[in-house]
């Protein structure tokens, strides 16, 4: 009997039996069950944790107790059945997100070896399958051992960054680089398979990728969709390719086309076009005409989600469905009188990139859930951010990440996965990388959110970090160029010419090897002088950057976060061994404490230190952003390091591992507001700028007051007729106070901008807060539950209260505002909404809720 099925796919998920390849590799004292079930997709560390074979690696110093896992080889086995129909034609097994060295056996015969986490692997198993029951065995080989073996074969060393707890030579294997430990990250050399394993039966081949670009028609509102399908054919044959665009509801086809193609064995590229009439236009968050109209009127975007269309491609029984959106996007970089610009232009509008750097959302892959992605990216947009940088020490993210960025309007600066290292440039390594980059660019290029491809994170600068590369710079520069431009850049230019290739971050531009940690006039900059060089916050005023893609300041975690990894009886001290263990930046806690003394009076308790560290972090980043936004259009991007954590730790993040917003994240909602104030003191001069990121010219009024620390107004100046031009920064106030009348330690500045139906305020200390005699504020508050389940917290104060912080403990949820100024005679109402699906009673919230201001901690 003959079967004419051209393609059929089945998945092998569910339960596998997991065991070590060699029981002698298991440390003494570790007991493994005789039968251990591993769920696929899944990872080995999570399986061992679930079976109580290892302790929670995030608690106290347990990380040290689980390092053996990544040094051990493991095997996972299952069985599956196929019928006679499936054995017609040819059969293949396909693995993606296979981490990292995975040897595949079907019926105890080797089908192939996966050796790059970032590639898709396909092995033919036609001669290995049989009718009925078959076995699949995956052998996970230690990536650390492979890395050490590779190091022995190199013609010259390839040094990389290392930390107190690390896996050696991580730069020699193609897996998530921060798995080996980082200056904010746990060392967990995880392995597993994180996407469904596929068995494919085909008589024709594989529809591998569909790449699209969209172009507006010369006239009218129609758009052209340029399509390139990539099909791997097993034979010479004629096949029809069909393409259709449907709306967001999938209930109607808006445009379709078909093309008959004569395929040849190997890779085939099929190109065609179709036209969509008057589609909705894709915009970054807060930039759509509807958003901007609401911003000008009410101060906030509508946070509408973009209309995402679906492109369906069909050929020889295979089909691909993927996102499609309509926009023009350019990463502009032009020489000008200031040096060389870098900014994003979307649908012709220059967009100030306001965002954060992204690291993997969890060190344990099984915990990288769709809900975690949704929570983090929704929080990013809620804080008035429109851009995220996928950092080069992480991973090419899961599909859900890009789908959410498309929908929410988050521009992606996308690094390739190389970071803080030299890398090999031998033919084997480069060939492996070439196929990785080709796969990832083809896989991801259809996403409208991707704005720029960047070669790596800090690899160019890394050549100056290590003794070996400093002594033989030319050799390592050649290696760098062969990998970065000759391999990664070459594949980007061939496979996605629609986007800018940016060779490294930081970088001054093509063929420019300037020190962009300190050189500020060209391209993107990583500015770490305030943290790593311990300069004061005011050093942010010393540069005039074009685009800052990394800058950051650390804080300690909140008290509720600390309780998840530390023992209250022994560990609640910032110099305790466990608390310092959860700080991976060398001397990090000391830097935080030293700056307490620079700016503040020393806090009284452990809880107060945690609070002040988050105040300090928010102030540091606000200092930078306020000034850099005032420099618009010279500076057109500020990307904070970093958005998230992958375990509970002291770090630069604005959102804790648990998902709880730090004060920095609340502050960013204010300092990244599309219309707002930048208020700062530079060279003893008070400067106030109004920022307007919309296209709309907005009439406004401004009031600036000098207020003493009892709340008495000493001086006031009003500006009644102000026009805030679209896409502008306007200086409204520039004055050096007479310190004989107004000593800097005797008052603070309070500014209020009113426009549309709303207003926004800013507060500024004119000197270090420690020099000011603050009055005890005596804050009172009441809590009431609203009909929609949220809570209204109304606060009042007798004296000015600075950096007011509301904290709901371990209750997951978000306040409508936090880290704010509370003035006498002016009540403030804050909403608290528990996370979806989480309920808390009024009584429970009142018991958990704490309110802290600066004067309360000493």
XYZ file of N, CA and C in Angstrom, residues 94-304:
633
model
N 13.574 16.607 15.012
C 13.968 18.016 15.049
C 13.944 18.507 16.486
N 15.047 19.138 16.895
C 15.156 19.704 18.237
C 15.545 21.168 18.134
N 14.890 21.995 18.919
C 15.220 23.414 19.027
C 15.228 23.761 20.502
N 16.088 24.711 20.888
C 16.322 24.999 22.309
C 16.842 23.752 23.025
N 17.737 23.026 22.363
C 18.394 21.870 22.966
C 19.693 22.367 23.598
N 19.793 22.283 24.896
C 20.832 22.963 25.677
C 21.774 21.931 26.311
N 23.020 21.868 25.842
C 23.666 22.420 24.676
C 24.244 21.280 23.857
N 24.943 20.337 24.572
C 25.521 19.175 23.890
C 24.590 17.992 24.161
N 23.784 17.670 23.177
C 22.747 16.651 23.344
C 22.921 15.614 22.238
N 23.255 14.403 22.654
C 23.431 13.312 21.691
C 22.102 12.561 21.598
N 21.631 12.334 20.364
C 20.297 11.798 20.128
C 20.408 10.353 19.635
N 19.722 9.452 20.351
C 19.706 8.040 19.980
C 18.264 7.610 19.734
N 18.027 6.943 18.614
C 16.725 6.345 18.320
C 16.940 4.844 18.205
N 16.214 4.104 19.061
C 16.375 2.640 19.117
C 17.844 2.262 19.301
N 18.493 3.036 20.213
C 19.881 2.793 20.626
C 20.904 3.002 19.519
N 20.505 3.688 18.445
C 21.449 4.043 17.399
C 21.519 5.561 17.318
N 22.765 6.077 17.213
C 22.941 7.530 17.259
C 22.426 8.180 15.981
N 21.559 9.198 16.184
C 21.012 9.960 15.063
C 21.797 11.234 14.814
N 22.389 11.800 15.866
C 23.137 13.036 15.687
C 23.492 13.670 17.006
N 24.297 14.738 16.932
C 24.738 15.470 18.114
C 24.372 16.943 17.954
N 23.590 17.460 18.885
C 23.347 18.903 18.982
C 24.527 19.501 19.744
N 25.052 20.645 19.265
C 26.201 21.234 19.947
C 26.166 22.757 19.943
N 24.955 23.312 19.840
C 24.780 24.756 19.915
C 23.342 25.002 20.335
N 23.169 25.562 21.510
C 21.835 25.818 22.053
C 21.006 26.707 21.136
N 21.670 27.551 20.352
C 20.981 28.587 19.591
C 20.630 28.165 18.162
N 20.894 26.910 17.810
C 20.562 26.433 16.473
C 19.374 25.481 16.510
N 18.762 25.274 15.359
C 17.751 24.229 15.206
C 18.438 23.023 14.583
N 18.172 21.848 15.157
C 18.861 20.627 14.724
C 17.841 19.657 14.121
N 18.206 19.100 12.970
C 17.333 18.149 12.289
C 18.169 16.966 11.809
N 17.798 15.760 12.233
C 18.539 14.559 11.873
C 17.596 13.563 11.189
N 18.063 12.966 10.118
C 17.230 11.957 9.454
C 17.310 10.650 10.227
N 16.139 10.054 10.441
C 16.055 8.794 11.204
C 15.275 7.740 10.426
N 15.185 7.910 9.098
C 14.415 6.980 8.268
C 14.848 5.544 8.503
N 16.137 5.302 8.588
C 16.641 3.935 8.736
C 16.663 3.461 10.189
N 16.282 4.352 11.104
C 16.333 3.988 12.524
C 14.962 3.648 13.098
N 13.911 4.162 12.476
C 12.556 3.940 12.979
C 12.024 2.573 12.575
N 11.061 2.104 13.350
C 10.371 0.861 13.021
C 8.893 0.997 13.369
N 8.091 0.183 12.776
C 6.667 0.189 13.087
C 6.449 -0.270 14.523
N 5.529 0.431 15.219
C 5.244 0.081 16.598
C 6.041 0.919 17.571
N 6.533 0.299 18.635
C 7.197 1.025 19.716
C 8.667 1.294 19.379
N 9.076 2.532 19.596
C 10.464 2.958 19.402
C 10.947 3.647 20.675
N 12.256 3.746 20.836
C 12.807 4.457 21.995
C 13.587 5.682 21.522
N 13.505 6.711 22.319
C 14.310 7.930 22.117
C 15.111 8.166 23.390
N 16.425 8.263 23.220
C 17.303 8.541 24.365
C 18.140 9.770 24.051
N 18.107 10.715 24.964
C 18.885 11.944 24.840
C 19.984 11.920 25.899
N 21.214 12.059 25.464
C 22.347 12.107 26.387
C 22.830 13.551 26.464
N 22.735 14.116 27.652
C 23.138 15.509 27.886
C 24.558 15.504 28.448
N 25.476 15.989 27.641
C 26.880 15.982 28.020
C 27.253 17.323 28.647
N 28.091 17.274 29.638
C 28.470 18.473 30.399
C 29.067 19.543 29.489
N 28.424 20.700 29.431
C 28.954 21.811 28.633
C 30.256 22.323 29.223
N 30.392 22.247 30.551
C 31.640 22.681 31.172
C 32.798 21.799 30.733
N 32.570 20.504 30.662
C 33.641 19.616 30.216
C 33.993 19.887 28.752
N 32.981 20.091 27.916
C 33.246 20.402 26.510
C 34.050 21.697 26.385
N 33.706 22.687 27.211
C 34.427 23.969 27.160
C 35.887 23.782 27.537
N 36.150 23.008 28.578
C 37.533 22.780 29.003
C 38.311 22.004 27.945
N 37.645 21.062 27.284
C 38.313 20.315 26.217
C 38.626 21.223 25.037
N 37.711 22.114 24.705
C 37.950 23.058 23.617
C 39.134 23.955 23.934
N 39.246 24.379 25.187
C 40.344 25.260 25.582
C 41.699 24.616 25.317
N 41.771 23.299 25.451
C 43.033 22.591 25.240
C 43.451 22.585 23.780
N 42.505 22.806 22.871
C 42.809 22.714 21.445
C 43.122 24.061 20.803
N 42.957 25.162 21.527
C 43.117 26.491 20.939
C 44.579 26.795 20.640
N 44.812 27.528 19.569
C 46.177 27.939 19.235
C 46.676 29.027 20.178
N 45.751 29.792 20.750
C 46.105 30.800 21.756
C 44.897 30.981 22.684
N 45.105 31.423 23.916
C 44.008 31.506 24.881
C 42.902 32.462 24.412
N 41.682 32.186 24.881
C 40.543 33.084 24.640
C 39.974 33.465 25.996
N 40.552 34.478 26.648
C 40.116 34.845 28.003
C 38.705 35.443 28.001
N 38.021 35.268 29.128
C 36.677 35.828 29.286
C 36.507 36.281 30.732
N 35.448 37.039 30.985
C 35.172 37.515 32.340
C 34.789 36.341 33.235
N 35.290 36.371 34.467
C 34.969 35.331 35.449
C 34.618 36.006 36.768
N 33.909 35.260 37.593
C 33.461 35.789 38.884
C 33.757 34.770 39.974
N 33.411 35.092 41.203
C 33.783 34.233 42.331
C 33.266 32.809 42.144
N 32.054 32.682 41.632
C 31.488 31.362 41.354
C 31.200 31.325 39.865
N 31.899 30.472 39.141
C 31.768 30.499 37.684
C 32.109 29.135 37.103
N 31.678 28.951 35.871
C 32.049 27.775 35.086
C 33.091 28.223 34.062
N 34.247 27.564 33.979
C 35.343 28.067 33.143
C 35.067 27.943 31.649
N 35.673 28.872 30.892
C 35.685 28.829 29.428
C 34.285 28.855 28.817
N 33.355 29.553 29.437
C 31.983 29.576 28.927
C 31.920 30.169 27.525
N 32.908 31.006 27.153
C 32.904 31.628 25.827
C 33.251 30.652 24.709
N 33.635 29.438 25.046
C 34.026 28.466 24.026
C 32.878 27.549 23.625
N 31.751 27.660 24.311
C 30.577 26.848 23.962
C 29.403 27.774 23.689
N 28.539 27.353 22.769
C 27.425 28.208 22.350
C 26.184 27.885 23.162
N 26.216 28.428 24.380
C 25.052 28.351 25.257
C 24.911 29.704 25.935
N 23.826 29.905 26.655
C 23.597 31.148 27.375
C 24.808 31.461 28.236
N 25.472 32.592 27.944
C 26.748 32.885 28.580
C 26.621 33.113 30.083
N 25.532 33.723 30.510
C 25.393 33.999 31.946
C 25.032 32.764 32.752
N 24.768 31.612 32.110
C 24.616 30.365 32.866
C 25.861 30.092 33.708
N 27.010 30.599 33.236
C 28.284 30.338 33.904
C 28.558 31.298 35.052
N 27.569 32.148 35.401
C 27.741 33.127 36.465
C 28.046 34.497 35.907
N 27.523 35.550 36.583
C 27.779 36.929 36.144
C 27.822 37.814 37.382
N 28.017 39.116 37.172
C 28.126 39.984 38.352
C 26.760 40.368 38.909
N 25.730 39.631 38.539
C 24.405 39.712 39.144
C 23.745 38.340 39.145
N 24.475 37.307 38.628
C 23.816 36.053 38.337
C 24.419 34.841 38.997
N 23.547 33.919 39.334
C 23.920 32.620 39.870
C 24.596 31.797 38.777
N 25.481 30.891 39.167
C 26.110 29.969 38.230
C 25.316 28.669 38.243
N 24.524 28.455 37.196
C 23.780 27.212 37.013
C 23.961 26.785 35.563
N 24.766 25.783 35.327
C 24.998 25.292 33.969
C 23.869 24.312 33.611
N 22.723 24.909 33.350
C 21.507 24.127 33.115
C 21.584 23.411 31.771
N 20.816 22.346 31.675
C 20.631 21.697 30.384
C 19.285 21.011 30.338
N 18.806 20.840 29.097
C 17.501 20.266 28.834
C 17.095 20.582 27.414
N 15.832 20.377 27.109
C 15.249 20.784 25.834
C 13.990 21.569 26.169
N 13.896 22.795 25.648
C 12.885 23.733 26.126
C 11.785 24.011 25.108
N 11.840 23.336 23.954
C 10.741 23.369 22.991
C 10.336 21.933 22.681
N 9.101 21.711 22.204
C 8.690 20.346 21.881
C 9.614 19.683 20.870
N 9.921 18.413 21.101
C 10.707 17.619 20.165
C 9.766 17.121 19.079
N 10.175 17.284 17.828
C 9.289 16.951 16.714
C 9.805 15.749 15.922
N 8.871 14.866 15.572
C 9.122 13.841 14.569
C 8.399 14.272 13.304
N 9.111 14.310 12.195
C 8.547 14.822 10.951
C 8.636 13.742 9.877
N 7.494 13.489 9.231
C 7.464 12.623 8.068
C 7.199 13.492 6.847
N 8.004 13.341 5.803
C 7.818 14.164 4.621
C 8.275 13.414 3.386
N 7.644 13.730 2.273
C 8.103 13.207 0.982
C 8.706 14.307 0.125
N 8.596 15.564 0.623
C 9.028 16.695 -0.200
C 10.142 17.508 0.444
N 9.936 17.942 1.702
C 10.936 18.778 2.360
C 10.343 19.572 3.493
N 10.930 20.749 3.739
C 10.597 21.506 4.940
C 10.413 22.983 4.613
N 9.299 23.555 5.055
C 9.093 24.996 4.992
C 9.724 25.570 6.255
N 10.942 26.101 6.128
C 11.732 26.454 7.304
C 11.449 27.861 7.829
N 11.386 28.850 6.940
C 11.247 30.234 7.386
C 10.396 31.007 6.388
N 9.741 32.039 6.894
C 9.096 33.031 6.038
C 9.490 34.400 6.564
N 10.200 35.167 5.750
C 10.633 36.505 6.128
C 9.787 37.543 5.390
N 9.462 38.618 6.082
C 8.618 39.653 5.482
C 9.156 41.040 5.797
N 8.905 41.949 4.880
C 9.063 43.379 5.126
C 7.814 44.061 4.587
N 7.485 45.213 5.136
C 6.307 45.954 4.687
C 6.733 47.337 4.222
N 6.104 47.783 3.135
C 6.461 49.056 2.516
C 5.173 49.806 2.162
N 5.051 51.073 2.545
C 3.844 51.812 2.167
C 3.803 52.064 0.670
N 2.599 52.031 0.109
C 2.441 52.349 -1.302
C 2.771 53.820 -1.528
N 3.244 54.170 -2.744
C 3.604 55.569 -3.014
C 2.445 56.539 -2.785
N 1.222 56.081 -3.046
C 0.053 56.919 -2.832
C -1.000 56.117 -2.075
N -1.853 56.819 -1.366
C -2.920 56.158 -0.635
C -2.441 55.526 0.649
N -3.269 54.625 1.198
C -2.989 54.027 2.500
C -2.732 52.529 2.412
N -2.512 52.028 1.202
C -2.223 50.607 1.044
C -0.749 50.326 1.340
N -0.480 49.078 1.705
C 0.891 48.659 2.002
C 1.212 47.399 1.225
N 2.448 47.281 0.822
C 2.942 46.091 0.133
C 3.695 45.219 1.125
N 3.430 43.917 1.069
C 4.136 42.943 1.892
C 5.088 42.171 0.980
N 6.379 42.301 1.259
C 7.395 41.542 0.528
C 7.684 40.256 1.290
N 7.567 39.139 0.613
C 7.651 37.830 1.258
C 8.814 37.043 0.669
N 9.581 36.424 1.553
C 10.610 35.472 1.118
C 10.473 34.213 1.959
N 10.055 33.121 1.316
C 9.966 31.831 1.990
C 11.224 31.030 1.696
N 11.685 30.284 2.679
C 12.882 29.455 2.526
C 12.472 28.003 2.751
N 12.635 27.228 1.719
C 12.171 25.838 1.727
C 13.344 24.919 1.421
N 13.532 23.910 2.262
C 14.557 22.905 2.029
C 13.906 21.699 1.374
N 14.260 21.456 0.111
C 13.624 20.390 -0.650
C 14.494 19.136 -0.660
N 13.838 17.990 -0.630
C 14.549 16.715 -0.680
C 14.720 16.221 -2.097
N 14.042 16.876 -3.058
C 14.093 16.370 -4.425
C 13.685 17.473 -5.394
N 13.807 17.196 -6.662
C 13.315 18.100 -7.686
C 11.821 17.853 -7.870
N 11.029 18.897 -7.670
C 9.582 18.737 -7.764
C 8.942 20.100 -7.921
N 7.706 20.101 -8.373
C 6.961 21.342 -8.514
C 5.952 21.443 -7.375
N 5.932 22.619 -6.702
C 5.086 22.800 -5.511
C 4.449 24.179 -5.550
N 3.214 24.240 -5.050
C 2.517 25.527 -4.948
C 2.724 26.107 -3.549
N 3.110 27.364 -3.515
C 3.244 28.111 -2.270
C 2.102 29.126 -2.201
N 1.381 29.110 -1.088
C 0.257 30.030 -0.894
C 0.524 30.903 0.317
N 0.162 32.186 0.203
C 0.374 33.152 1.274
C -0.906 33.961 1.467
N -1.279 34.163 2.717
C -2.495 34.925 2.999
C -2.294 35.776 4.237
N -2.832 36.987 4.201
C -2.825 37.884 5.359
C -4.233 37.966 5.897
N -4.378 37.710 7.183
C -5.680 37.834 7.837
C -5.591 38.830 8.970
N -6.756 39.328 9.401
C -6.796 40.312 10.469
C -6.555 39.681 11.821
N -6.591 40.523 12.828
C -6.287 40.051 14.182
C -7.267 38.982 14.642
N -8.508 39.032 14.170
C -9.517 38.054 14.590
C -9.456 36.769 13.776
N -8.616 36.741 12.740
C -8.416 35.573 11.866
C -9.680 35.161 11.122
N -10.723 35.982 11.140
C -11.983 35.580 10.529
C -12.112 36.031 9.085
N -11.150 36.773 8.601
C -11.241 37.224 7.219
C -9.858 37.333 6.605
N -9.752 36.916 5.347
C -8.508 37.036 4.607
C -8.497 38.389 3.921
N -7.477 39.195 4.188
C -7.395 40.547 3.641
C -6.681 40.570 2.300
N -5.782 39.614 2.110
C -5.048 39.553 0.856
C -4.396 38.188 0.758
N -4.295 37.651 -0.467
C -3.672 36.340 -0.632
C -3.077 36.224 -2.022
N -2.131 35.320 -2.147
C -1.498 35.066 -3.431
C -0.915 33.664 -3.407
N -0.689 33.106 -4.586
C -0.065 31.790 -4.719
C 0.949 31.842 -5.839
N 1.940 30.975 -5.751
C 2.961 30.900 -6.776
C 3.418 29.447 -6.898
N 3.513 28.964 -8.123
C 4.012 27.613 -8.380
C 5.516 27.672 -8.613
N 6.230 26.790 -7.922
C 7.692 26.856 -7.929
C 8.270 25.495 -8.269
N 9.275 25.494 -9.137
C 10.045 24.290 -9.427
C 11.186 24.218 -8.412
N 11.082 23.298 -7.474
C 12.071 23.168 -6.415
C 13.236 22.299 -6.867
N 14.410 22.571 -6.337
C 15.589 21.746 -6.549
C 16.065 21.249 -5.193
N 16.787 20.168 -5.142
C 17.279 19.669 -3.845
C 18.121 20.725 -3.122
N 17.878 20.864 -1.805
C 18.581 21.852 -1.011
C 17.712 23.057 -0.711
N 18.355 24.176 -0.453
C 17.629 25.376 -0.043
C 17.077 26.132 -1.245
N 15.796 26.489 -1.175
C 15.108 27.264 -2.204
C 14.533 28.525 -1.573
N 14.653 29.646 -2.279
C 14.086 30.910 -1.814
C 12.978 31.336 -2.756
N 11.795 31.525 -2.196
C 10.613 31.858 -2.977
C 10.177 33.257 -2.589
N 10.167 34.170 -3.546
C 9.841 35.560 -3.250
C 8.600 35.994 -4.019
N 7.734 36.736 -3.320
C 6.522 37.264 -3.934
C 6.054 38.458 -3.122
N 5.017 39.115 -3.584
C 4.454 40.266 -2.874
C 2.946 40.169 -2.866
N 2.333 40.841 -1.922
C 0.889 41.046 -1.929
C 0.593 42.408 -1.330
N -0.618 42.888 -1.511
C -1.008 44.225 -1.075
C -2.142 44.124 -0.063
N -2.029 44.893 1.005
C -3.081 44.976 2.027
C -3.612 46.399 2.026
N -4.904 46.521 1.953
C -5.537 47.835 1.855
C -5.760 48.442 3.241
N -5.222 49.629 3.420
C -5.474 50.469 4.589
C -5.352 49.731 5.930
N -4.224 49.108 6.199
C -4.080 48.412 7.490
C -3.845 49.394 8.632
N -4.049 48.909 9.841
C -3.661 49.671 11.032
C -2.141 49.745 11.090
N -1.635 50.892 11.558
C -0.180 51.100 11.590
C 0.371 50.738 12.959
N 1.538 50.090 12.952
C 2.222 49.684 14.182
C 3.013 50.862 14.737
N 2.927 51.052 16.058
C 3.651 52.136 16.733
C 4.333 51.620 17.998
N 5.451 52.246 18.370
C 6.001 51.983 19.706
C 5.025 52.458 20.782
N 5.155 51.898 21.967
C 4.260 52.233 23.080
C 4.251 53.734 23.326
N 3.046 54.297 23.377
C 2.883 55.713 23.685
C 3.050 56.643 22.508
N 3.326 56.109 21.309
C 3.643 56.958 20.157
C 2.536 57.031 19.112
N 1.485 56.247 19.242
C 0.423 56.295 18.239
C -0.305 57.632 18.335
N -0.940 58.076 17.243
C -1.703 59.330 17.312
C -2.748 59.337 18.419
N -3.419 58.203 18.644
C -4.432 58.143 19.716
C -3.780 58.293 21.083
N -2.627 57.612 21.293
C -1.900 57.740 22.555
C -1.470 59.184 22.790
N -0.897 59.797 21.762
C -0.367 61.155 21.925
C -1.480 62.163 22.202
N -2.623 61.962 21.598
C -3.755 62.853 21.866
C -4.184 62.749 23.320
N -4.207 61.530 23.851
C -4.595 61.354 25.256
C -3.511 61.866 26.197
N -2.241 61.727 25.811
C -1.145 62.258 26.625
C -1.271 63.769 26.753
N -1.495 64.441 25.631
C -1.597 65.903 25.646
C -2.773 66.378 26.478
N -3.798 65.534 26.582
C -5.000 65.932 27.316
C -4.955 65.490 28.776
N -4.568 64.222 29.000
C -4.678 63.631 30.336
C -3.353 63.169 30.931
N -2.265 63.313 30.185
C -0.954 63.043 30.755
C -0.463 61.627 30.619
N -1.318 60.699 30.182
C -0.899 59.313 30.086
C -1.330 58.727 28.750
N -0.543 57.793 28.205
C -0.984 57.094 26.995
C -2.133 56.155 27.324
N -2.843 55.751 26.299
C -3.933 54.791 26.477
C -3.399 53.381 26.666
N -2.114 53.173 26.330
C -1.502 51.844 26.354
C -2.306 50.856 25.518
N -2.759 51.335 24.354
C -3.444 50.427 23.443
C -2.446 49.415 22.912
